[in-house]
XYZ file of C-alpha atoms in Angstrom:
247
model
C 22.911 8.660 3.159
C 19.074 7.503 2.589
C 17.775 4.244 3.245
C 15.167 2.634 1.233
C 12.854 0.102 2.703
C 10.218 -2.055 1.609
C 6.833 -1.850 3.727
C 5.652 -4.823 5.523
C 2.477 -6.894 4.735
C 2.406 -7.033 8.946
C 0.918 -4.090 10.354
C -0.142 -2.696 13.738
C -3.781 -3.076 14.204
C -5.016 0.052 14.533
C -3.927 3.678 15.067
C -4.732 6.282 17.435
C -4.457 9.538 15.734
C -6.756 11.629 13.361
C -7.974 10.536 10.058
C -6.118 10.165 6.944
C -5.035 13.837 5.676
C -3.233 13.359 2.269
C -1.869 17.000 2.525
C 0.112 16.351 5.760
C 2.268 13.781 3.863
C 5.769 13.613 2.402
C 6.306 13.926 -1.212
C 3.033 15.944 -2.057
C 3.481 15.939 -5.530
C 2.450 12.261 -5.009
C -0.950 12.974 -3.825
C -2.818 13.043 -7.045
C -1.803 9.271 -7.466
C -2.215 8.688 -4.125
C -5.857 9.494 -4.386
C -6.307 7.443 -7.447
C -4.765 4.530 -5.841
C -6.962 4.932 -2.594
C -10.186 5.183 -4.374
C -9.670 2.159 -6.405
C -8.470 -0.023 -3.588
C -11.665 1.019 -1.570
C -13.832 0.184 -4.185
C -11.680 -3.165 -5.040
C -11.875 -4.240 -1.766
C -15.705 -4.148 -1.870
C -15.757 -6.618 -4.645
C -17.121 -10.087 -4.298
C -13.877 -11.305 -5.922
C -11.726 -8.838 -3.605
C -9.381 -11.481 -1.823
C -8.124 -12.684 -5.439
C -7.788 -9.183 -7.160
C -5.409 -8.068 -4.087
C -3.708 -11.549 -3.779
C -4.779 -12.024 -0.077
C -4.145 -15.206 1.814
C -7.358 -16.656 2.849
C -6.650 -16.258 6.779
C -6.218 -12.732 6.313
C -8.433 -11.491 3.549
C -11.482 -10.518 5.825
C -9.251 -8.460 8.241
C -7.256 -6.806 5.269
C -10.608 -6.125 3.380
C -12.304 -4.509 6.573
C -9.409 -2.219 7.128
C -9.289 -1.169 3.353
C -12.618 -0.287 3.351
C -12.513 2.339 6.022
C -9.224 3.775 4.960
C -11.018 7.449 4.718
C -12.248 7.441 8.048
C -9.903 4.960 10.241
C -7.422 6.190 12.837
C -3.820 6.978 11.875
C -0.317 6.095 13.223
C 2.919 7.160 12.135
C 4.972 4.998 9.696
C 7.533 4.413 12.444
C 4.876 2.425 14.337
C 2.946 1.052 11.465
C 5.098 -1.513 10.112
C 5.738 -5.042 11.823
C 7.563 -7.898 10.685
C 10.915 -9.477 10.418
C 12.858 -6.535 8.790
C 10.885 -3.792 11.181
C 11.685 -6.208 14.374
C 15.203 -5.901 13.308
C 15.231 -2.177 12.592
C 14.177 -1.975 16.096
C 13.184 1.710 15.366
C 12.703 2.543 19.243
C 16.511 2.369 19.838
C 17.277 4.839 17.473
C 17.717 8.745 17.179
C 14.327 9.585 15.864
C 14.980 12.463 14.267
C 18.056 10.638 12.234
C 15.927 7.979 11.157
C 12.829 10.091 10.046
C 15.533 12.129 8.054
C 17.286 9.202 6.484
C 14.633 6.488 5.932
C 11.979 6.468 2.919
C 9.442 3.686 3.064
C 7.984 2.318 -0.219
C 4.463 1.356 -0.413
C 2.008 0.010 -3.324
C -0.803 2.602 -1.750
C 1.329 5.572 -0.752
C 3.940 5.496 -2.984
C 6.705 6.459 -0.521
C 6.461 7.760 2.989
C 8.553 9.240 5.673
C 8.815 7.449 9.323
C 6.819 10.651 10.666
C 3.575 10.626 8.263
C 0.628 9.083 9.612
C -1.254 6.703 7.658
C -4.002 4.191 8.511
C -3.535 0.175 8.479
C -3.858 -1.050 4.854
C -2.964 -3.694 2.734
C -2.040 -3.293 -0.796
C 1.189 -4.951 -2.453
C 3.179 -2.835 -5.044
C 2.902 -6.303 -7.357
C -0.998 -5.860 -7.409
C -2.674 -5.045 -10.622
C -5.300 -3.056 -9.539
C -8.568 -2.309 -11.208
C -9.090 0.271 -13.211
C -5.467 1.644 -12.733
C -3.598 -1.232 -13.524
C -0.042 -2.572 -12.683
C 0.779 -0.328 -9.501
C 4.549 -0.270 -10.286
C 4.159 1.047 -13.654
C 1.370 3.424 -12.215
C 3.951 5.001 -9.634
C 6.880 5.170 -11.789
C 6.382 8.764 -13.600
C 5.268 10.601 -10.269
C 8.274 8.722 -8.521
C 10.700 10.384 -10.785
C 9.233 13.476 -10.122
C 8.542 13.352 -6.233
C 11.952 11.745 -5.167
C 14.617 14.291 -6.099
C 16.670 13.560 -2.996
C 19.391 15.778 -1.920
C 22.584 13.834 -2.745
C 24.017 11.202 -0.872
C 24.524 7.848 -0.912
C 21.592 5.679 -1.473
C 21.270 2.452 0.307
C 18.468 0.440 -1.510
C 16.963 -2.441 0.555
C 13.701 -2.784 -1.284
C 12.307 -5.790 -2.668
C 11.999 -6.038 -6.175
C 8.504 -4.858 -6.914
C 9.173 -2.082 -4.923
C 12.621 -1.151 -6.549
C 10.794 -1.381 -9.842
C 8.685 1.521 -9.041
C 11.676 3.863 -8.790
C 15.079 3.707 -10.168
C 17.453 4.934 -7.383
C 19.976 7.601 -8.955
C 23.700 7.122 -8.295
C 25.331 6.653 -6.183
C 23.294 3.754 -5.225
C 23.772 0.118 -3.689
C 21.517 -2.747 -3.539
C 21.768 -4.783 -0.375
C 21.433 -8.414 -1.401
C 21.893 -11.302 1.343
C 23.274 -14.982 0.464
C 23.780 -17.835 2.352
C 27.030 -19.724 1.777
C 27.467 -23.439 2.451
C 29.665 -26.239 1.815
C 28.954 -28.563 -0.827
C 31.354 -31.304 -1.628
C 33.954 -28.715 -0.752
C 32.563 -26.173 -2.769
C 31.215 -22.862 -1.456
C 27.763 -22.388 -3.081
C 25.549 -19.370 -2.335
C 21.711 -19.391 -1.929
C 19.310 -16.570 -1.633
C 17.616 -16.522 1.676
C 14.159 -14.852 2.053
C 13.250 -14.652 5.519
C 16.891 -14.159 6.901
C 17.419 -11.449 4.151
C 14.710 -9.477 5.934
C 16.204 -9.693 9.069
C 19.650 -9.131 8.087
C 18.549 -5.813 6.178
C 17.039 -4.750 9.360
C 19.983 -5.325 11.248
C 22.086 -3.225 8.663
C 19.857 -0.488 8.752
C 19.484 -0.538 12.633
C 23.652 -0.345 12.994
C 24.048 2.194 10.155
C 21.796 4.521 11.838
C 22.536 3.511 15.448
C 26.139 4.655 14.869
C 25.519 7.624 12.858
C 27.575 6.301 9.923
C 27.882 8.450 7.064
C 29.472 6.637 4.480
C 29.573 8.476 0.698
C 30.405 5.917 -1.582
C 29.697 2.248 -2.018
C 33.184 1.575 -0.865
C 32.731 3.458 1.959
C 29.637 1.294 3.055
C 31.217 -1.786 2.278
C 34.144 -0.784 4.547
C 31.396 0.543 7.353
C 29.287 -2.741 6.914
C 32.072 -5.093 7.481
C 33.409 -2.759 10.536
C 29.930 -3.692 12.177
C 30.420 -7.326 12.062
C 28.692 -8.074 8.890
C 30.492 -10.193 5.798
C 29.973 -7.424 3.073
C 31.593 -7.937 -0.597
C 30.921 -5.110 -3.054
C 29.837 -6.386 -6.547
C 29.176 -3.732 -9.004
C 26.092 -1.545 -7.760
C 25.402 -4.287 -5.252
C 26.396 -4.740 -1.503
C 26.367 -8.319 -1.077
C 26.041 -9.724 2.462
C 27.150 -13.332 2.994
C 25.677 -15.466 6.009
C 27.618 -18.549 6.550
C 26.451 -22.041 7.662
């Protein structure tokens, strides 16, 4: 089983390891594109309109741009410690078997393409949805390289990525995308709505539970049963596993 995760905008403030070494990263055939995106990001972060180009919120722009400008020399840290935020808080990696998590989890990134938890990179800020001068839309740029680099060794793919990251690489079958809905009664009729914040938390908890228990579902049907046995309300709808939150 492989679990695909998005990154998080929230990241640990600083690293404690040596500067970036692209040759040490997983999926080395992505390195030519990584170099292009890295160079473009450093240059874009020095522009007068960098905040607008990168789509950065006003209160976070200064810190993000400072990090981006220093990417080539900044201290690094493992991906397992880099990302914070709701999904990763609920994933709770320190509680898990580190070797198993490193083998099964792949994190997607606008800057690095795809990473394993053991890869060391510096803190950065770049969303996959950005159109980065002069390379253009990152999802489009990454797509051909991802097709070549991510040839996973079989097994069920549990896809927890958000839309822009999912667009950069289409997971081959068997693959199941995890969606999260809240169900409430409206006039006695159940209605379901998408819940962004709780979706992140729920995906993190499910990934944690799957890894913690050593689950190894081989089919979408086995995944649905496993997730239900772990205490979640889960429905299999085509290639989607829908998690239903009540109330």
